Amino acid sequence: MARLTPKFAYILVLLAGLALAIGDHLASRSMAGLGAPSDLGNACAPCGAPCTK
Amino acid sequence: MAKPTAAAVSPVIDERGPVVMIGIAGLFLAALVALDTGGRGVALFALGGALGAVFLGFQYGFASAWRRFLTGGEAMGLAAHFLLIGLCALVFLGAPTMGLDAAGSIAPVSVSLVIGAFLFGIGMQLANGCGSGVLFSFGGGSGRMMVALPFFILGSLLGSFMLPTALALGSLGQIPIAAGDTALPGLAVNLALIVVAGGGFFWLGRRRGEVMPRRLLAASLTIAVLCWLVFALSGQPWGVTFGFTLWGAKIAAALGVPVDGFAFWRWPGPRRALDHSVLADVSSLMDFGMVLGAGAMAAAGGALRRQDWPPARQLVGAALGGVLMGIGARLGFGCNIGAFLAGIASGSLHGWIWFVMAMAGSWVGIRARPQFGMTA
């Protein structure tokens, strides 16, 4: 049986990842600007967790 | 004396196929980014690529340096990390004085942070790489990281489900160091702390007869410049792991998991990221750039061809390490980049606590490595 080399697996995974990213981009609502979770909603952490008392 | 190989003398483009493929993918993604988010998005994507190439080219890692410190007392790697943090702090803390519309990363000091950083430390030793390490090594074609990355993404998604509950365990809120001072005294206090820590590690290294490798110095300086540019362009410090969380959530949602039923994904920031393209989130966009940048570098140098699969037990360790890092990154508000580097360089107490707890976790992880066929 042919051996799956890391290089071949890498190329497959990379292509699959790119296809998913492009598919998601084309299927998503457009946004006229980059964002990060901490930009909104009284965030206290980079992931966007809200401030709690 | 062994003759140096041609590849060692000068990196040659000997893998034209992958180089061309990665180049086309990069240009295509850049074009999509340009259509929606313009030059700023393209610049951040390119900076991600540059960071990937630099990290891979210099083999700049956190996990191995921490392991060498904990097992053999080698401290120059840690001294270099604090040099990088100090350089970043100059800009992150000096932003108001420079008129930059950007702010540092200050996360809550909480039970969640302590647990998360500890888990992350264990995971980074089992996987042989931290957040940035997994990403640039994956980009470089590492078989180990082809296993670690999907499990990191899975763990990160699980961590996002756990975070609201973990935050309820207790939090002291955000604690900036030297808060209330004007910008310059605050900067001085934080820089002094960083110099004491970095100088301490440098002194420990010198006492053992170590010298700071030029490679580490050059890497720290180059990465610091790239981090400044990311900070100025994105308005915040560079972060890696939220991108993984977002990818996991998008995939899970596509598979029918009711992701938006979890509290984390109803918070405004994550909600927005989930609703929009993966290329519209800064962390995710830069992660794509980092993979492609490292991939181009590896292909150009012929490294892709030289990769081999590690033994199965090590791959199990990589998978477990990936899950632990993913959960840990969400509970601990980031990885070595987003919490350790960005937290300390932003003058936040959470960055220092993250460092101590991740170091403790690394100590445990190193002791667990033989169970997975790796040396301690």
Coordinates of C-alpha atoms in Angstrom, one line a residue:
Chain A
M1 CA 0.0 0.0 0.0
A2 CA 1.3 3.4 -0.9
R3 CA 2.5 5.3 2.2
L4 CA 0.9 8.7 2.9
T5 CA 3.8 11.0 3.2
P6 CA 3.6 14.1 5.4
K7 CA 4.2 16.3 2.4
F8 CA 1.2 14.8 0.5
A9 CA -1.0 14.9 3.6
Y10 CA 0.1 18.5 4.2
I11 CA -0.9 19.6 0.7
L12 CA -4.3 17.8 1.1
V13 CA -4.9 19.5 4.4
L14 CA -3.8 22.8 3.2
L15 CA -6.1 22.6 0.1
A16 CA -9.0 21.5 2.2
G17 CA -8.4 24.3 4.7
L18 CA -8.2 26.9 1.9
A19 CA -11.4 25.5 0.3
L20 CA -13.2 25.8 3.6
A21 CA -12.0 29.3 4.2
I22 CA -12.9 30.5 0.8
G23 CA -16.3 28.8 1.0
D24 CA -17.0 30.4 4.4
H25 CA -15.9 33.8 3.1
L26 CA -18.1 33.6 0.0
A27 CA -21.1 32.4 2.1
S28 CA -20.8 35.0 4.9
R29 CA -22.2 38.4 5.1
S30 CA -19.7 41.0 4.0
M31 CA -18.2 43.3 6.5
A32 CA -16.5 46.5 5.5
G33 CA -13.7 46.3 8.1
L34 CA -11.7 43.9 10.1
G35 CA -12.8 43.1 13.6
A36 CA -11.7 41.4 16.8
P37 CA -13.9 40.1 19.6
S38 CA -12.5 42.6 22.1
D39 CA -13.8 45.5 19.9
L40 CA -17.4 45.1 21.1
G41 CA -19.6 44.7 24.1
N42 CA -17.6 45.9 27.1
A43 CA -15.1 43.2 26.6
C44 CA -12.6 42.5 29.3
A45 CA -10.5 39.9 27.5
P46 CA -9.1 39.5 24.0
C47 CA -11.6 36.7 23.3
G48 CA -14.5 39.1 24.0
A49 CA -15.4 37.9 27.5
P50 CA -17.6 40.6 29.1
C51 CA -16.5 42.5 32.2
T52 CA -18.1 40.9 35.3
K53 CA -18.2 42.4 38.8
Chain B
M1 CA 34.6 17.1 8.4
A2 CA 31.2 16.6 6.8
K3 CA 30.6 18.6 3.7
P4 CA 27.6 21.0 4.1
T5 CA 24.7 20.1 1.8
A6 CA 23.6 22.4 -1.0
A7 CA 20.4 23.2 0.9
A8 CA 22.4 24.2 4.0
V9 CA 24.7 26.5 2.0
S10 CA 21.9 28.4 0.3
P11 CA 18.2 27.7 0.5
V12 CA 17.1 27.0 -3.1
I13 CA 13.6 26.7 -4.4
D14 CA 13.7 23.0 -5.0
E15 CA 10.0 22.4 -4.4
R16 CA 8.5 24.5 -7.1
G17 CA 5.1 22.9 -7.0
P18 CA 4.3 23.6 -3.3
V19 CA 5.9 27.1 -3.6
V20 CA 3.7 28.0 -6.6
M21 CA 0.6 26.5 -4.9
I22 CA 1.2 28.4 -1.7
G23 CA 1.9 31.6 -3.7
I24 CA -1.3 31.3 -5.7
A25 CA -3.3 30.5 -2.5
G26 CA -1.8 33.6 -0.8
L27 CA -2.6 35.9 -3.7
F28 CA -6.1 34.5 -4.0
L29 CA -6.8 35.0 -0.3
A30 CA -5.2 38.5 -0.4
A31 CA -7.5 39.4 -3.3
L32 CA -10.6 38.3 -1.3
V33 CA -9.4 40.2 1.7
A34 CA -8.7 43.3 -0.4
L35 CA -12.3 43.3 -1.7
D36 CA -13.8 43.3 1.8
T37 CA -11.4 44.9 4.2
G38 CA -9.0 46.7 1.9
G39 CA -5.4 47.5 2.3
R40 CA -5.4 47.1 6.1
G41 CA -6.6 43.5 5.8
V42 CA -4.0 42.7 3.2
A43 CA -1.3 44.3 5.3
L44 CA -2.2 42.2 8.3
F45 CA -2.4 39.0 6.2
A46 CA 1.1 39.8 4.9
L47 CA 2.3 40.5 8.4
G48 CA 1.0 37.0 9.4
G49 CA 2.9 35.6 6.5
A50 CA 6.1 37.4 7.5
L51 CA 5.7 36.2 11.1
G52 CA 5.3 32.6 9.9
A53 CA 8.4 32.8 7.8
V54 CA 10.4 34.5 10.6
F55 CA 9.3 32.0 13.3
L56 CA 10.1 29.1 11.0
G57 CA 13.3 30.5 9.6
F58 CA 14.7 31.3 13.1
Q59 CA 13.1 28.3 14.7
Y60 CA 11.9 30.7 17.4
G61 CA 10.0 28.6 19.9
F62 CA 8.6 28.9 23.4
A63 CA 8.0 25.3 24.4
S64 CA 11.5 24.0 23.8
A65 CA 13.1 27.0 25.5
W66 CA 11.0 26.5 28.6
R67 CA 11.7 22.8 28.6
R68 CA 15.5 23.4 28.4
F69 CA 15.2 25.8 31.3
L70 CA 13.2 23.4 33.5
T71 CA 15.3 20.4 32.7
G72 CA 18.8 21.8 32.4
G73 CA 18.6 25.3 33.6
E74 CA 19.4 26.8 30.2
A75 CA 18.0 30.4 30.5
M76 CA 19.0 32.3 27.4
G77 CA 15.8 31.3 25.6
L78 CA 13.7 32.9 28.3
A79 CA 16.0 35.9 28.4
A80 CA 15.3 36.3 24.7
H81 CA 11.5 36.0 25.3
F82 CA 11.7 38.9 27.8
L83 CA 13.8 40.9 25.4
L84 CA 11.0 40.5 22.9
I85 CA 8.3 41.4 25.5
G86 CA 10.3 44.5 26.6
L87 CA 10.6 45.7 23.0
C88 CA 6.8 45.2 22.5
A89 CA 6.1 47.0 25.8
L90 CA 7.8 50.1 24.5
V91 CA 5.1 50.5 21.9
F92 CA 2.1 48.9 23.6
L93 CA 2.5 51.0 26.8
G94 CA 3.7 54.0 24.9
A95 CA 0.8 54.0 22.5
P96 CA -1.1 57.0 24.0
T97 CA 2.1 59.1 24.0
M98 CA 2.7 58.2 20.4
G99 CA -0.8 59.0 19.4
L100 CA -1.6 55.5 18.3
D101 CA -5.2 54.5 18.3
A102 CA -4.5 51.1 19.9
A103 CA -4.7 49.5 23.3
G104 CA -3.0 46.6 25.0
S105 CA -4.3 43.3 26.2
I106 CA -5.6 43.3 29.8
A107 CA -7.6 40.3 30.8
P108 CA -9.1 39.4 34.2
V109 CA -7.1 37.8 37.0
S110 CA -9.4 34.9 37.6
V111 CA -9.7 31.2 38.6
S112 CA -10.2 30.6 34.9
L113 CA -6.9 32.2 34.1
V114 CA -5.0 30.0 36.6
I115 CA -6.6 26.8 35.4
G116 CA -6.2 27.7 31.7
A117 CA -2.6 28.7 31.8
F118 CA -1.7 25.5 33.8
L119 CA -3.4 23.3 31.2
F120 CA -1.8 25.2 28.4
G121 CA 1.6 24.6 29.9
I122 CA 1.0 20.8 30.1
G123 CA -0.3 20.8 26.5
M124 CA 2.6 22.7 25.0
Q125 CA 5.1 20.2 26.3
L126 CA 3.1 17.2 25.1
A127 CA 2.6 18.7 21.6
N128 CA 6.1 20.1 21.4
G129 CA 4.9 23.5 20.5
C130 CA 2.7 26.4 21.8
G131 CA 0.1 28.3 19.8
S132 CA 2.5 30.0 17.4
G133 CA 4.7 26.9 17.4
V134 CA 1.9 24.6 16.3
L135 CA 0.9 27.0 13.6
F136 CA 4.2 27.8 12.0
S137 CA 5.4 24.1 12.3
F138 CA 2.1 23.0 10.7
G139 CA 2.8 25.6 8.0
G140 CA 6.2 24.0 7.6
G141 CA 4.7 20.6 7.0
S142 CA 5.3 19.0 10.4
G143 CA 3.4 15.7 10.6
R144 CA 3.2 16.1 14.4
M145 CA 1.4 19.5 14.0
M146 CA -0.9 18.1 11.4
V147 CA -2.3 16.1 14.3
A148 CA -1.9 18.7 17.0
L149 CA -3.6 21.6 15.1
P150 CA -7.1 20.0 14.6
F151 CA -7.1 18.9 18.3
F152 CA -6.1 22.4 19.3
I153 CA -9.0 23.7 17.3
L154 CA -11.3 21.1 19.0
G155 CA -10.0 22.0 22.4
S156 CA -10.4 25.7 21.8
L157 CA -14.0 25.2 20.8
L158 CA -14.6 23.1 24.0
G159 CA -12.8 25.9 26.0
S160 CA -15.2 28.5 24.5
F161 CA -18.2 26.4 25.8
M162 CA -16.5 26.2 29.3
L163 CA -15.3 29.8 29.7
P164 CA -18.6 31.4 30.9
T165 CA -18.8 28.8 33.7
A166 CA -15.1 29.1 34.5
L167 CA -15.4 32.9 34.8
A168 CA -18.2 32.4 37.4
L169 CA -15.7 30.6 39.6
G170 CA -14.2 33.9 40.7
S171 CA -12.4 36.9 39.2
L172 CA -10.6 40.0 40.5
G173 CA -11.2 41.8 37.3
Q174 CA -8.6 43.4 35.1
I175 CA -5.5 44.5 37.0
P176 CA -3.2 46.8 35.1
I177 CA 0.2 47.2 36.8
A178 CA 1.0 50.8 37.7
A179 CA -2.5 51.8 36.8
G180 CA -3.4 55.4 37.6
D181 CA 0.1 56.6 36.8
T182 CA 0.5 58.8 33.7
A183 CA 1.9 57.0 30.7
L184 CA 5.6 57.4 31.3
P185 CA 5.8 56.3 35.0
G186 CA 3.5 53.3 34.2
L187 CA 5.8 52.4 31.3
A188 CA 8.9 52.8 33.5
V189 CA 7.4 50.5 36.2
N190 CA 6.5 47.8 33.7
L191 CA 9.8 48.0 31.8
A192 CA 11.6 47.7 35.2
L193 CA 9.7 44.5 36.0
I194 CA 10.5 43.1 32.5
V195 CA 14.1 44.0 32.8
V196 CA 14.4 42.4 36.2
A197 CA 12.8 39.1 34.9
G198 CA 14.8 39.1 31.6
G199 CA 18.0 40.2 33.3
G200 CA 17.5 37.5 35.9
F201 CA 17.3 34.8 33.2
F202 CA 20.2 36.3 31.4
W203 CA 22.3 36.3 34.6
L204 CA 21.3 32.7 35.3
G205 CA 22.4 31.8 31.8
R206 CA 25.7 33.7 32.0
R207 CA 26.4 31.9 35.3
R208 CA 26.2 28.6 33.5
G209 CA 28.5 29.9 30.8
E210 CA 25.8 30.4 28.2
V211 CA 25.9 33.2 25.6
M212 CA 22.9 34.7 23.9
P213 CA 22.8 33.1 20.4
R214 CA 22.7 35.7 17.6
R215 CA 19.9 33.8 16.1
L216 CA 17.7 34.5 19.1
L217 CA 18.7 38.1 19.2
A218 CA 17.9 38.7 15.6
A219 CA 14.7 36.8 15.9
S220 CA 13.5 38.8 18.9
L221 CA 14.3 42.1 17.2
T222 CA 12.6 41.1 13.9
I223 CA 9.5 39.7 15.7
A224 CA 9.2 42.8 17.8
V225 CA 9.1 45.0 14.8
L226 CA 6.4 42.8 13.2
C227 CA 4.5 42.9 16.5
W228 CA 4.7 46.7 16.5
L229 CA 3.3 46.9 13.0
V230 CA 0.4 44.5 13.9
F231 CA -0.4 46.6 17.0
A232 CA -0.4 49.8 15.0
L233 CA -2.5 48.4 12.1
S234 CA -5.0 46.3 14.1
G235 CA -5.2 48.5 17.2
Q236 CA -4.4 45.6 19.5
P237 CA -1.6 43.1 20.2
W238 CA -1.1 40.1 18.0
G239 CA -3.1 37.0 19.1
V240 CA -3.2 33.5 17.6
T241 CA -5.7 31.3 19.3
F242 CA -9.1 33.1 18.8
G243 CA -8.7 32.2 15.2
F244 CA -8.6 28.5 16.1
T245 CA -11.7 28.9 18.2
L246 CA -13.5 30.6 15.4
W247 CA -12.5 27.9 12.9
G248 CA -13.8 25.2 15.3
A249 CA -17.1 27.0 15.8
K250 CA -17.6 27.5 12.1
I251 CA -16.9 23.8 11.4
A252 CA -19.1 22.6 14.3
A253 CA -21.9 24.9 13.1
A254 CA -21.6 23.5 9.6
L255 CA -21.9 20.0 11.1
G256 CA -25.1 20.9 12.9
V257 CA -23.8 21.7 16.4
P258 CA -25.9 24.5 17.9
V259 CA -22.8 26.6 18.6
D260 CA -24.8 29.8 19.1
G261 CA -26.7 28.2 21.9
F262 CA -23.6 28.5 24.1
A263 CA -23.1 31.7 26.1
F264 CA -19.7 32.5 24.7
W265 CA -21.0 32.7 21.2
R266 CA -23.8 35.0 22.2
W267 CA -21.3 37.6 23.6
P268 CA -21.1 40.5 21.0
G269 CA -17.5 40.0 19.9
P270 CA -17.6 36.2 19.3
R271 CA -21.1 36.6 17.8
R272 CA -19.8 39.0 15.3
A273 CA -16.9 36.8 14.4
L274 CA -19.2 33.8 14.0
D275 CA -21.6 35.8 11.7
H276 CA -18.9 37.0 9.4
S277 CA -16.2 35.6 7.2
V278 CA -13.1 33.9 8.8
L279 CA -11.1 36.5 6.8
A280 CA -12.8 39.4 8.6
D281 CA -11.4 38.4 12.0
V282 CA -7.9 39.7 12.7
S283 CA -6.6 36.6 14.5
S284 CA -8.0 34.2 12.0
L285 CA -6.7 36.2 9.0
M286 CA -3.2 36.4 10.5
D287 CA -3.3 32.7 11.2
F288 CA -3.9 32.0 7.5
G289 CA -1.0 34.3 6.6
M290 CA 1.2 32.6 9.1
V291 CA 0.5 29.1 7.8
L292 CA 1.2 30.2 4.2
G293 CA 4.3 32.2 5.1
A294 CA 5.8 29.3 7.0
G295 CA 4.7 27.0 4.2
A296 CA 6.4 29.1 1.5
M297 CA 9.6 29.3 3.6
A298 CA 9.6 25.5 4.2
A299 CA 8.9 24.7 0.5
A300 CA 11.6 27.1 -0.7
G301 CA 14.2 25.5 1.6
G302 CA 13.2 22.0 0.7
A303 CA 12.0 21.2 4.3
L304 CA 8.6 19.9 3.2
R305 CA 10.3 16.9 1.5
R306 CA 12.3 16.1 4.6
Q307 CA 9.4 15.8 7.0
D308 CA 8.5 12.4 8.4
W309 CA 5.8 11.1 10.7
P310 CA 6.7 10.8 14.4
P311 CA 5.9 7.5 16.2
A312 CA 2.3 6.9 16.9
R313 CA 2.7 7.4 20.7
Q314 CA 4.1 10.9 20.0
L315 CA 1.1 11.6 17.8
V316 CA -1.2 10.7 20.7
G317 CA 0.7 13.1 22.8
A318 CA 0.4 15.8 20.2
A319 CA -3.4 15.2 20.0
L320 CA -3.8 15.3 23.8
G321 CA -1.5 18.4 24.0
G322 CA -3.5 20.1 21.3
V323 CA -6.8 19.6 23.2
L324 CA -5.2 20.8 26.5
M325 CA -3.7 23.9 24.8
G326 CA -7.0 24.6 23.1
I327 CA -9.0 24.5 26.4
G328 CA -6.2 26.3 28.2
A329 CA -6.0 29.1 25.7
R330 CA -9.7 29.9 26.0
L331 CA -9.8 29.6 29.8
G332 CA -6.5 31.5 30.2
F333 CA -7.2 34.2 27.6
G334 CA -4.6 33.3 25.1
C335 CA -1.3 31.5 24.4
N336 CA 2.3 32.4 24.7
I337 CA 1.6 35.2 22.2
G338 CA -1.8 36.5 23.3
A339 CA -1.4 36.1 27.1
F340 CA 2.3 35.8 27.9
L341 CA 3.8 38.2 25.4
A342 CA 0.8 40.6 24.9
G343 CA -0.3 40.5 28.6
I344 CA 3.0 41.3 30.1
A345 CA 3.9 43.8 27.4
S346 CA 0.6 45.5 28.0
G347 CA 1.3 45.9 31.7
S348 CA -1.4 43.5 32.8
L349 CA -1.0 41.3 35.9
H350 CA -2.7 38.5 34.1
G351 CA 0.3 38.1 31.8
W352 CA 2.6 37.4 34.7
I353 CA 0.2 35.0 36.3
W354 CA -0.2 33.2 33.0
F355 CA 3.6 32.9 32.8
V356 CA 4.0 31.4 36.3
M357 CA 1.1 29.0 35.8
A358 CA 2.1 27.9 32.3
M359 CA 5.6 27.3 33.6
A360 CA 4.2 25.1 36.4
G361 CA 2.1 23.2 33.8
S362 CA 5.2 22.8 31.6
W363 CA 6.9 21.2 34.6
V364 CA 4.1 18.6 34.8
G365 CA 4.0 18.2 31.0
I366 CA 7.7 17.5 30.8
R367 CA 7.3 14.7 33.4
A368 CA 4.5 13.2 31.3
R369 CA 6.4 13.3 28.0
P370 CA 8.1 9.8 28.5
Q371 CA 4.5 8.3 28.6
F372 CA 4.2 9.4 25.0
G373 CA 7.6 8.2 23.8
M374 CA 9.4 11.6 24.2
T375 CA 12.4 12.5 26.3
A376 CA 11.6 14.6 29.4

